[in-house]
Coordinates of C-alpha atoms and ligand atoms in Angstrom, one line a residue:
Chain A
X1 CA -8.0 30.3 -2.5
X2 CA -4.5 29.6 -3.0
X3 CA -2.2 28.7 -6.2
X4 CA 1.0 27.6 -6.8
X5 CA 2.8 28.1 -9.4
X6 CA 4.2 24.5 -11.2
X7 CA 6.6 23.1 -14.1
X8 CA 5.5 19.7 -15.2
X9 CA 7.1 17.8 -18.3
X10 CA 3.7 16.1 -19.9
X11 CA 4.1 13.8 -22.7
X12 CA 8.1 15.1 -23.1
X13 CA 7.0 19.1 -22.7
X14 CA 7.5 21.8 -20.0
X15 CA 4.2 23.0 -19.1
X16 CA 4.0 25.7 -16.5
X17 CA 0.6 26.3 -15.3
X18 CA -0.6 28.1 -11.9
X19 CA -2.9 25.4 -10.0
X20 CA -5.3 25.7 -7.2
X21 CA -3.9 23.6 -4.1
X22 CA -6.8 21.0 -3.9
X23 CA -6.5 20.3 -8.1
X24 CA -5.8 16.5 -8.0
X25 CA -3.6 15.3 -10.8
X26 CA -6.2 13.6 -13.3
X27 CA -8.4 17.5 -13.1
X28 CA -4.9 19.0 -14.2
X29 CA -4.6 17.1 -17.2
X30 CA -8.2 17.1 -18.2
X31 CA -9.6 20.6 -17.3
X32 CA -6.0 22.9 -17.6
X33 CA -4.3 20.8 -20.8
X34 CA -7.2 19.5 -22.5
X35 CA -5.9 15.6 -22.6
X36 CA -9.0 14.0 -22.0
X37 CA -7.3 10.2 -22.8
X38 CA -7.2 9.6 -19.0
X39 CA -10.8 9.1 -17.5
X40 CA -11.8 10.3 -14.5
X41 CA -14.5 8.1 -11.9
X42 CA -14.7 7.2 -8.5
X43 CA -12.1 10.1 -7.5
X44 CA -11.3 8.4 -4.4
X45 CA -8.7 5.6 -5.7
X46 CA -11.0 2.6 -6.4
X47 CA -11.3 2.0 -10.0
X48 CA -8.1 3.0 -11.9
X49 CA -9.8 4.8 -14.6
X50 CA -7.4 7.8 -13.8
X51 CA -3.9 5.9 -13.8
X52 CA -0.9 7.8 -15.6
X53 CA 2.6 7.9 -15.0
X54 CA 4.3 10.3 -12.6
X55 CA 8.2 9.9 -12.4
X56 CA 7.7 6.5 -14.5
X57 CA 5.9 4.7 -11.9
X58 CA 2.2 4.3 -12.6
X59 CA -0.2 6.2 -9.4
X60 CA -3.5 6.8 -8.9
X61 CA -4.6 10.5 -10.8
X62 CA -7.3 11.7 -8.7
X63 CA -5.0 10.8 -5.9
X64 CA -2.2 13.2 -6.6
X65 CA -2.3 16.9 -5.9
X66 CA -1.2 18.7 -8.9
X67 CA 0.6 21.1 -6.6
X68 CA 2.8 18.5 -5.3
X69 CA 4.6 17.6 -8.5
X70 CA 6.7 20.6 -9.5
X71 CA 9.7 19.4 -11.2
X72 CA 8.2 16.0 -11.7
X73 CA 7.2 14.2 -15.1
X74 CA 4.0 13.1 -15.5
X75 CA 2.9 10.2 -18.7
X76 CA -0.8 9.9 -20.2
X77 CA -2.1 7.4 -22.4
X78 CA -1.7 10.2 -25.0
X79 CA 1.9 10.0 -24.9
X80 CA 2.8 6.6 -24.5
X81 CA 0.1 6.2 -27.6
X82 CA 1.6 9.3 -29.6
X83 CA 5.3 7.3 -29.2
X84 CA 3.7 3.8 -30.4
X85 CA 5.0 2.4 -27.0
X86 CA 2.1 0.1 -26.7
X87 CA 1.0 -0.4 -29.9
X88 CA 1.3 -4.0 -30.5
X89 CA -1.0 -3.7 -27.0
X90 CA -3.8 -1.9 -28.1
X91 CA -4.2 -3.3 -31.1
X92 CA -4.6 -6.7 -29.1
X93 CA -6.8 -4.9 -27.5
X94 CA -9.1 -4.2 -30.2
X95 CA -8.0 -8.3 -31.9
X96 CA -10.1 -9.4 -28.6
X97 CA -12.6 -7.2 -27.7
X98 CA -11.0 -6.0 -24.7
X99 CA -12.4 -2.2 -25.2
X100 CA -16.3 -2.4 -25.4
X101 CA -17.8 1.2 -23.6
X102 CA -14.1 2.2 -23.6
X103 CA -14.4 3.7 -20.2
X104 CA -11.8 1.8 -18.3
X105 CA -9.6 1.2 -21.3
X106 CA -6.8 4.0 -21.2
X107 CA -5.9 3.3 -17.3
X108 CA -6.2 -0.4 -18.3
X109 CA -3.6 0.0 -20.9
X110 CA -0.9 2.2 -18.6
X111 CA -1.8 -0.6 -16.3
X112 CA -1.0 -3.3 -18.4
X113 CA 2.4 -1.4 -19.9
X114 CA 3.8 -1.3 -16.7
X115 CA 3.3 -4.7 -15.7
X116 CA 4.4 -6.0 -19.0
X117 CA 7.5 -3.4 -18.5
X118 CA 8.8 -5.0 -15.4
X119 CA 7.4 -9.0 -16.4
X120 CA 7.6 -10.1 -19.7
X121 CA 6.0 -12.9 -19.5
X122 CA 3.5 -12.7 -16.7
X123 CA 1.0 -15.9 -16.2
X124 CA -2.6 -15.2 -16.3
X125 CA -2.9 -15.0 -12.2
X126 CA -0.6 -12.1 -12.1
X127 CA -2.1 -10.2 -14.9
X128 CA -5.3 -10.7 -13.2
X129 CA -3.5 -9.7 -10.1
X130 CA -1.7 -6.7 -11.4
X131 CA -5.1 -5.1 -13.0
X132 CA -7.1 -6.1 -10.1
X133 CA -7.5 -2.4 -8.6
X134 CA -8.9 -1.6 -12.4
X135 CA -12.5 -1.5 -12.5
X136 CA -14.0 -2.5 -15.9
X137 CA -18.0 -2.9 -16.4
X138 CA -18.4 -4.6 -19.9
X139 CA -15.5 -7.0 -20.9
X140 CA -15.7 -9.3 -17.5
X141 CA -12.1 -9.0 -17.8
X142 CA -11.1 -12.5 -19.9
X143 CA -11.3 -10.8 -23.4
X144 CA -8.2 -8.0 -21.3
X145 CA -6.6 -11.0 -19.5
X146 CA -6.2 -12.5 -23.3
X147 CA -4.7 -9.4 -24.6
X148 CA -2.4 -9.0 -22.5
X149 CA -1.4 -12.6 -22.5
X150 CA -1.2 -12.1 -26.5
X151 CA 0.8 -9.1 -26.4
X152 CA 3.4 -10.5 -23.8
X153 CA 4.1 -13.7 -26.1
X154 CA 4.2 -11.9 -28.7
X155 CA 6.9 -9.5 -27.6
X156 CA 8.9 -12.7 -26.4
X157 CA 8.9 -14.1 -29.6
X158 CA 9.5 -11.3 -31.6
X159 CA 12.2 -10.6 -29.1
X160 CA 13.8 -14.3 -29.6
X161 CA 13.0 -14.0 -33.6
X162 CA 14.8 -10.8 -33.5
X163 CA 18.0 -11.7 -31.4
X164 CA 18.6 -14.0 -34.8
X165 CA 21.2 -13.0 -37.2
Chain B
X1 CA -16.3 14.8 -4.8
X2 CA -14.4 17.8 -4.3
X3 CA -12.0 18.2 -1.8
X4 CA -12.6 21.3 0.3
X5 CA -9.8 24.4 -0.1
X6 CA -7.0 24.1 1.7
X7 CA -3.4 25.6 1.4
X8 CA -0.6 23.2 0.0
X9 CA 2.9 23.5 1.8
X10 CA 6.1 21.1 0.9
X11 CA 8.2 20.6 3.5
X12 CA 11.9 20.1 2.4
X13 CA 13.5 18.9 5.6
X14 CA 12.0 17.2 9.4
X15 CA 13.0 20.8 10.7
X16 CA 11.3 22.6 7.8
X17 CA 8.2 20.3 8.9
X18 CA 7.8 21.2 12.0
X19 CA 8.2 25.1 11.4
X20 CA 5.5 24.8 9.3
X21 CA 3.1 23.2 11.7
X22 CA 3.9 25.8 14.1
X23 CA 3.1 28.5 11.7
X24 CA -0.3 26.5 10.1
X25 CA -1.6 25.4 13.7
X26 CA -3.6 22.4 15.0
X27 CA -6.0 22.6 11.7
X28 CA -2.9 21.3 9.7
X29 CA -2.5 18.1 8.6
X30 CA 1.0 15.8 7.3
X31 CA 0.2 14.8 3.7
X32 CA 2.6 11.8 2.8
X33 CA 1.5 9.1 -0.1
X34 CA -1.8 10.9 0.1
X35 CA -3.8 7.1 -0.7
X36 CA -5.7 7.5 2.4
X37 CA -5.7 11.4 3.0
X38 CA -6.7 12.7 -0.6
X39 CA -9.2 10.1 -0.7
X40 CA -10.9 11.1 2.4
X41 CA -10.5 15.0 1.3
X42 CA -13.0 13.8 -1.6
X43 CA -15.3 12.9 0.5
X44 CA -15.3 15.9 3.1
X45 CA -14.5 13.2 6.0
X46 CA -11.7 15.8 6.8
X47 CA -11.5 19.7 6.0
X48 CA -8.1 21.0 7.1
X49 CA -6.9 23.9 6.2
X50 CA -3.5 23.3 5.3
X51 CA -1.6 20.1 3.9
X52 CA 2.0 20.0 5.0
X53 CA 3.6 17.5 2.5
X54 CA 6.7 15.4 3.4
X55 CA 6.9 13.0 0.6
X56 CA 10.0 15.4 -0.2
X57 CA 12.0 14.3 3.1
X58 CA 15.3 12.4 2.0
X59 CA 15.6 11.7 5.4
X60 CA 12.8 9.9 6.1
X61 CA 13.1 7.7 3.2
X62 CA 15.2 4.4 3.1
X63 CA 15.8 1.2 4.9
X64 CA 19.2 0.4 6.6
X65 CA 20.2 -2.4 9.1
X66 CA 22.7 -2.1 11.9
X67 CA 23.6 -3.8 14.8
X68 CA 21.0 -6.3 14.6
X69 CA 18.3 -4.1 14.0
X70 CA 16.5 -2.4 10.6
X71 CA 15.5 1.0 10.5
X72 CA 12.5 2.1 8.0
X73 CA 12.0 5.7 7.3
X74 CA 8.3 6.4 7.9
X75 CA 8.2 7.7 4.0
X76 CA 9.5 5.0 2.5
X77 CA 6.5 3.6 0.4
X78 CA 5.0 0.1 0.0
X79 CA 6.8 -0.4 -3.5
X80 CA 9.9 0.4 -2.2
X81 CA 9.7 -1.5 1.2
X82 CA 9.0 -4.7 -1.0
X83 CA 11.7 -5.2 -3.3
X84 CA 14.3 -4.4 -0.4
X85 CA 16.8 -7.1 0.2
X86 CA 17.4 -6.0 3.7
X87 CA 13.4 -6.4 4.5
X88 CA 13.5 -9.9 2.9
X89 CA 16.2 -11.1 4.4
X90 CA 15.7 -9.4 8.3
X91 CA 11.7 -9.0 8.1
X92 CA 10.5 -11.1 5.8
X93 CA 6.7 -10.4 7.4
X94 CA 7.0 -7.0 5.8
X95 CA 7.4 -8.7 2.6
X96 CA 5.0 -10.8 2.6
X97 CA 2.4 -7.8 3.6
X98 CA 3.4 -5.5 1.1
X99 CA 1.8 -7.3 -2.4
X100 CA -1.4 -7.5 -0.2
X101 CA -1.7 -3.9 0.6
X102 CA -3.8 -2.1 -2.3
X103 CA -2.5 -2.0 -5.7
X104 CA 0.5 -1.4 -8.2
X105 CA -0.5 2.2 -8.8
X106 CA -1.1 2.9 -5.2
X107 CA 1.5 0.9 -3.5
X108 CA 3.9 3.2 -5.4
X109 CA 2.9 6.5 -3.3
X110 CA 1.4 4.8 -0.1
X111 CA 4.3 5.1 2.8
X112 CA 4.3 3.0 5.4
X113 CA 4.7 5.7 8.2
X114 CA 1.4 6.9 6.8
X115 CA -0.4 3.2 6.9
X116 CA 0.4 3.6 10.6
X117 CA -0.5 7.0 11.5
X118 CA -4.2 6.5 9.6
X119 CA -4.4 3.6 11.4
X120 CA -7.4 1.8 9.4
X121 CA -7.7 -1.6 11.7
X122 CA -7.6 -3.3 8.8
X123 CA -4.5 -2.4 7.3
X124 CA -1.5 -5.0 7.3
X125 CA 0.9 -2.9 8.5
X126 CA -0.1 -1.5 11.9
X127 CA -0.6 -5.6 12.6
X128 CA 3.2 -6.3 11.6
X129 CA 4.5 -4.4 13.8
X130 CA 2.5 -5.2 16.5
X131 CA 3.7 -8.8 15.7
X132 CA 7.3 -7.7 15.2
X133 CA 6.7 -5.6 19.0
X134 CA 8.6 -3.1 16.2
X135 CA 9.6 0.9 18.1
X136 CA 8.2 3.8 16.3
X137 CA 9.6 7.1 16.3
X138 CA 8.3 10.9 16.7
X139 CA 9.4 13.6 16.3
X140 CA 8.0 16.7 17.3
X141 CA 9.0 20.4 19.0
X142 CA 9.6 19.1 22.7
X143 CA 12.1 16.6 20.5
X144 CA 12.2 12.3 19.8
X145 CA 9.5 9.9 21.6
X146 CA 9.8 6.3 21.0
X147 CA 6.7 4.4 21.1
X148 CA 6.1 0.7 21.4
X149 CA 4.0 -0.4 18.1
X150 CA 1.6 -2.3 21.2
X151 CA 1.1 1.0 22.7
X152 CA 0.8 3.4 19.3
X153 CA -2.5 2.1 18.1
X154 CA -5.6 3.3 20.5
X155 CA -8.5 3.2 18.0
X156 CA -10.3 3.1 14.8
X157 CA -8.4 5.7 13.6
X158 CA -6.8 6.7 16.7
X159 CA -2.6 6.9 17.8
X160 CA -0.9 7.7 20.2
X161 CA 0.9 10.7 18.3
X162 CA 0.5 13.8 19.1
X163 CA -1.3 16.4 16.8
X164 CA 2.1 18.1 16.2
X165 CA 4.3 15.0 16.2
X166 CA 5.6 13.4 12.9
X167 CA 6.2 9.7 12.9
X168 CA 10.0 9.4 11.5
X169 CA 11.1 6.0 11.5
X170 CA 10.4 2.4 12.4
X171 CA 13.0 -0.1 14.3
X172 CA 11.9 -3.6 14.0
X173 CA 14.7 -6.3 15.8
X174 CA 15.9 -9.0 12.6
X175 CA 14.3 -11.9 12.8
X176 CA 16.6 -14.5 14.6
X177 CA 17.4 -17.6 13.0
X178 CA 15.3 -19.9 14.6
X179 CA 12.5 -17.4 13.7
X180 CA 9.2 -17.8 11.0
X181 CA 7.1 -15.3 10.3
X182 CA 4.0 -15.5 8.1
X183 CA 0.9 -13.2 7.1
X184 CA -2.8 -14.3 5.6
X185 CA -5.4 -12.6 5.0
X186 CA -9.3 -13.5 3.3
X187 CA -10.4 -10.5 1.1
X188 CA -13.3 -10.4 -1.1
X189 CA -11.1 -9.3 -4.0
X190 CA -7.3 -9.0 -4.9
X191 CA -6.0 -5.5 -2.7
X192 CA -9.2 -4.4 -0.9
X193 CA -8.6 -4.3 2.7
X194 CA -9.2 -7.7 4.9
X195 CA -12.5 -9.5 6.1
X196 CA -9.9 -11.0 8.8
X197 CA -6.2 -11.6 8.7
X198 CA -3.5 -12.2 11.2
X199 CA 0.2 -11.4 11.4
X200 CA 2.3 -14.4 13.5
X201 CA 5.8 -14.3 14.5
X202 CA 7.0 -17.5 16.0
X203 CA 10.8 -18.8 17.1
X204 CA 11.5 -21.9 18.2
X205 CA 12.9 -25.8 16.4
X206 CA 10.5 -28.8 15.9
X207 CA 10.9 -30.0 19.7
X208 CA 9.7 -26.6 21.1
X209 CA 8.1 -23.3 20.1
X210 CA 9.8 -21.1 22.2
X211 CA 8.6 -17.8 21.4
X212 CA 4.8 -16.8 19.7
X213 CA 3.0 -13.8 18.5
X214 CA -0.2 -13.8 16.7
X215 CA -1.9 -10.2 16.0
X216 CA -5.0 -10.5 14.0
X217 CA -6.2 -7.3 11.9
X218 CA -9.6 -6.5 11.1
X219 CA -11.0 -8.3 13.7
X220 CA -11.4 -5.1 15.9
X221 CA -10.5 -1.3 16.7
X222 CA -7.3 -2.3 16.3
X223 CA -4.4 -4.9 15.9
X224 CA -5.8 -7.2 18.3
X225 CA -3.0 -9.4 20.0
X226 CA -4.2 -13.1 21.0
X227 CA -2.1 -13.4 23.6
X228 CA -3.9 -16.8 25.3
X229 CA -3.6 -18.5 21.6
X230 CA 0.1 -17.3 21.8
X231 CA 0.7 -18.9 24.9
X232 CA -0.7 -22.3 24.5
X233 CA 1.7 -22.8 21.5
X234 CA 5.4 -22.2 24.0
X235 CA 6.9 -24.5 25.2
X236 CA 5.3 -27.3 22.8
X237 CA 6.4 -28.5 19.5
X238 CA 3.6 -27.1 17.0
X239 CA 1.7 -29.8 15.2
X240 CA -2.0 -29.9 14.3
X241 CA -3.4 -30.8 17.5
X242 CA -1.8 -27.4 18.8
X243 CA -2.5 -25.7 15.9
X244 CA -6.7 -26.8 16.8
X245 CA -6.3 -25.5 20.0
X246 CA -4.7 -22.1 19.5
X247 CA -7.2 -21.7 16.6
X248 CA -10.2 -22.1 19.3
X249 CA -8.6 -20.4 22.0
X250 CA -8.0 -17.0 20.0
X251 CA -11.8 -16.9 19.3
X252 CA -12.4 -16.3 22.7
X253 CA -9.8 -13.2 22.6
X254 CA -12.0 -11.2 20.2
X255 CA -14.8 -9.2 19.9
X256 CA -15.4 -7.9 16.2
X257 CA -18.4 -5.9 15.5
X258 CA -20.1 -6.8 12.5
X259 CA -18.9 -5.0 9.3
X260 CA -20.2 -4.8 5.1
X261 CA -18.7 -8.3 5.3
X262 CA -20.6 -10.3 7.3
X263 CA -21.4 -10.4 11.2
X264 CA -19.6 -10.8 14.6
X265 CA -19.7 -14.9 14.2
X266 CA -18.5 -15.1 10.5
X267 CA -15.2 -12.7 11.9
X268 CA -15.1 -14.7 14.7
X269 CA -14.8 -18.0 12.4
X270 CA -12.6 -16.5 10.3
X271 CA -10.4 -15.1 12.7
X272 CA -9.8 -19.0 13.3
X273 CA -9.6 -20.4 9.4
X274 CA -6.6 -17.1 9.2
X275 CA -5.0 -18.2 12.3
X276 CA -4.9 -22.1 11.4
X277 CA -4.1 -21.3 7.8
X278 CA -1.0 -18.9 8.9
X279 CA 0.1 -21.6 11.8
X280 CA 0.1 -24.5 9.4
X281 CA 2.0 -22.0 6.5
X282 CA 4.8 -22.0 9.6
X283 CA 4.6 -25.6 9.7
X284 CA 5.8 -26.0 6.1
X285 CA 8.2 -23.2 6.4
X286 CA 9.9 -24.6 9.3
X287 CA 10.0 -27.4 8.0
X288 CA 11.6 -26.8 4.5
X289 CA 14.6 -24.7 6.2
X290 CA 15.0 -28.2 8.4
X291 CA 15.4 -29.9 5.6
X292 CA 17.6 -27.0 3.8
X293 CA 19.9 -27.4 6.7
X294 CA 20.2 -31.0 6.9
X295 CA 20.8 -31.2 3.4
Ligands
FAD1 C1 -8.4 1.8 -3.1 C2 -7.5 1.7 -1.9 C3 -7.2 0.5 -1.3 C4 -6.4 0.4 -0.2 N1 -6.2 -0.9 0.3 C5 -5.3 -1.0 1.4 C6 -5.1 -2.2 2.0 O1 -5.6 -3.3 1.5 N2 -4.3 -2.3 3.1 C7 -3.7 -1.1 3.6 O2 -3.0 -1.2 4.6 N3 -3.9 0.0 3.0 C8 -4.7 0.2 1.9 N4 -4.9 1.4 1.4 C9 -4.3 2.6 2.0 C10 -2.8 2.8 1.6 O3 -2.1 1.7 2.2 C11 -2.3 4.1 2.1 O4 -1.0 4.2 1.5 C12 -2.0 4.3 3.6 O5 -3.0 3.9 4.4 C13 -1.7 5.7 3.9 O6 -0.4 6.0 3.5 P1 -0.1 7.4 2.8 O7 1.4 7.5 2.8 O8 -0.7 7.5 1.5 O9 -0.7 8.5 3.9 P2 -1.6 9.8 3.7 O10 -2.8 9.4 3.0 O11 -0.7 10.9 3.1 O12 -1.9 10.1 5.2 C14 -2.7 9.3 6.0 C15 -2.8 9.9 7.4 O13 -1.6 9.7 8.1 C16 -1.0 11.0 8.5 N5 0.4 10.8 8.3 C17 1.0 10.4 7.1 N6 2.3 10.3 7.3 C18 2.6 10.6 8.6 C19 3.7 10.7 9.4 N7 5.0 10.4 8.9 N8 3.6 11.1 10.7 C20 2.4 11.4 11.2 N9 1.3 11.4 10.5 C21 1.3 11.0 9.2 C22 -1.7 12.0 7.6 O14 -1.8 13.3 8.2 C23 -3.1 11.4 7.4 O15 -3.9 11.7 8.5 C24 -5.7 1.5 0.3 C25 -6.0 2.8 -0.3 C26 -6.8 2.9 -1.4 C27 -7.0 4.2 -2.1
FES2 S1 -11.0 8.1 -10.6 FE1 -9.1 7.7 -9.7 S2 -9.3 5.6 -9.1 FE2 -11.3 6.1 -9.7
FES3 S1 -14.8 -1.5 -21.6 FE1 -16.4 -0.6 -20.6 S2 -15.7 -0.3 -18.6 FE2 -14.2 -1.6 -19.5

């Protein structure tokens, strides 16, 4: 068995951990550091319960080799929730109904962040399109496609609103 | 799943790459995005022993464009290859591929030298540049091989690169300016790979098609040319009627085995709605820059 020896920034802090080659990402954060926000499912890239950030960019956990990201940073929904980031998100989340079993919701919401991040004010195609490689088994997907609608008109309003003197 | 044990190696430059390949042997396998390679890990389709990564590689990462032609690094990723100006303005097929492969999350550490190299005969890419008659690159000890894209894919699976051999970059010739190039695809649901799809590249003004490529994806082991479809279309203009008879014509140029989808006849028709849908897309294209130019 081989390990390598890693420095990871999670949520803002250095961790240095020794990790066994084949340890994908989302088994890192869960099993070494205890943050069990991200959800782990398919493990072969299907339903997005695992997505984080890595570097800023949002990527599949379970595939990502914990070994491969000396150096890098890596974002769970633990942080971005810890630094309010999406707050006004999740609590549309929970205005609509969009978390029922809860399952898919954290990989939902790092989903949803980034495409809100990049388009602020996506139509409902594109946020359909966007969370498309996230699986969810209760909501059927209108009650997310609403929050995230919400959310996004909200921020552009507030955004307007606040650009006055 | 759990992958099986391997050793984990990143290499830092091509040279450092190929060292280590030396030193890890034949059971040692490139690791690039790792959104085909990790996945298969999980389910034990593969058990090598050690995973040379060279997502690291500045040099294999990046787009430029000289002398007529642009030059893709093979680790330049999905994300990356579509926002480039350079791919939209000289390939604009690339672009149009790129939101149709996967998803956000994997499109961000998916490369395209790796899309080729796996070679899944549905993937978009390997198609494109069999449509674009792109140049790919190895490297490996003996030194550089350049490889015809129509000659690289052999299989389900299956290239024509050596064990040893790194894919490095991609040349693709800019499109010229009497040049359209469109992409369509039928999937099931938004990013999974296609039922059918086809990749055309066609030059030519409303008088006369002078040039045609049409390379349909998932339709068998791998990017399968229609080169008999192609053909009817030069030296016409392309209107409906053509459009008809290429569609038929590229059915017979076939063979797709039946697959979770459906059967061999539902590829086969839909081989033909991807083909008319992508011919009549270069219809309107064409003629919106006509009328750009007039104007
Ligand atoms: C859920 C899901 C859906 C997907 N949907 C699609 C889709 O619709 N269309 C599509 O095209 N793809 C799809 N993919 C695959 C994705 O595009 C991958 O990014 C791509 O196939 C492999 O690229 P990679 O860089 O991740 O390669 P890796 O997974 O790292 O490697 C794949 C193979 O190529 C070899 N390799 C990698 N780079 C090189 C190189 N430079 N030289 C020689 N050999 C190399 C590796 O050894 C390995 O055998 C999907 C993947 C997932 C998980
Ligand atoms: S657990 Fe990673 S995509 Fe399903
Ligand atoms: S809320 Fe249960 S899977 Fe989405």
């Amino acid at each position: 068995m081989t390990t390598h020896s890693i420095t990871v920034t999670v949520n803002g802090e250095s961790v240095r951990r020794a990790v066994q080659a084949r340890l994908h990402l989302i088994d890192f954060l869960r099993g070494d550091l205890g943050l069990m926000g991200s959800h782990v499912a398919c493990e072969h890239g299907v339903c997005g319960a695992c997505t984080v950030r890595v570097d800023g960019a949002i990527v599949r956990g379970c595939l990502v080799l914990a070994a491969s990201l000396d150096g890098a940073s890596v974002e769970t929904i633990e942080g971005v929730s810890d630094r309010g980031e999406i707050r006004d998100l999740q609590d549309a989340f929970i205005a609509r109904n969009a978390a029922q079993c809860g399952f898919c919701t954290p990989g939902m919401l790092m989903c949803a962040a980034d495409l809100l991040g990049s388009n602020a004010q996506p139509t409902r195609a594109e946020i359909r399109e966007h969370i498309s490689g996230n699986y969810c088994r209760c909501t059927g997907y209108q009650a997310i496609v609403d929050a995230i609608e919400t959310t996004a008109l909200k921020r552009v309003s507030s955004d307007a609103g606040g650009a006055k003197p | 799943m759990k992958a099986p044990d391997f050793i984990y190696c990143r290499a830092e430059s091509l040279a450092d790459a190929l060292r280590l390949k030396a030193e890890h042997g034949d059971q040692a396998r490139w690791l690039a995005g790792g959104q085909s390679l990790l996945a298969a890990l999980a389910f034990r389709l593969s058990e090598p022993t050690a995973l040379i990564d060279i997502s690291r590689i500045d040099a294999l990462r990046g787009i430029t464009f000289d002398a007529g032609v642009v030059r893709i690094g093979a680790g330049t990723t999905h994300t990356a290859l579509g926002v480039s100006d350079i791919i939209r303005r000289h390939v604009p097929l690339l672009a149009e591929a790129v939101p149709l492969i996967a998803h956000a999350a994997i499109r961000n550490r998916g490369t395209i030298g790796g899309s080729l190299a796996f070679a899944d005969p549905a993937a978009e890419l390997p198609a494109c540049c069999v449509a674009l008659e792109a140049t790919l690159i190895a490297v490996g000890p003996k030194g550089e091989r350049r490889i015809a894209a129509n000659a690289f894919f052999e299989g389900v699976y299956a290239t024509a690169l050596r064990d040893d051999e790194l894919l490095t970059w991609i040349e693709i010739v800019a499109a010229q300016a009497d040049e359209q190039q469109t992409l369509v695809e039928l999937t099931r649901r938004s990013g999974d790979y296609a039922m059918a799809g086809v990749a055309a590249v066609l030059r030519g003004d409303a008088a006369e098609i002078t040039h045609a490529r049409l390379v349909f994806f998932a339709l068998g082991d791998r990017p399968v040319a229609a080169a008999k479809a192609a053909a009817l279309l030069v030296g016409k203009p392309l209107d409906e009627a053509q459009v008809a008879l290429a569609a038929t014509a590229s059915a017979q140029e076939i063979d797709p085995a039946g697959d979770l989808n459906g059967g061999p006849e539902m590829k086969t028709h839909l081989a033909q709605v991807v083909l008319s849908r992508a011919l009549r897309q270069i219809m309107t294209q064409a003629k919106a820059k006509a009328e750009r130019t007039a104007a």
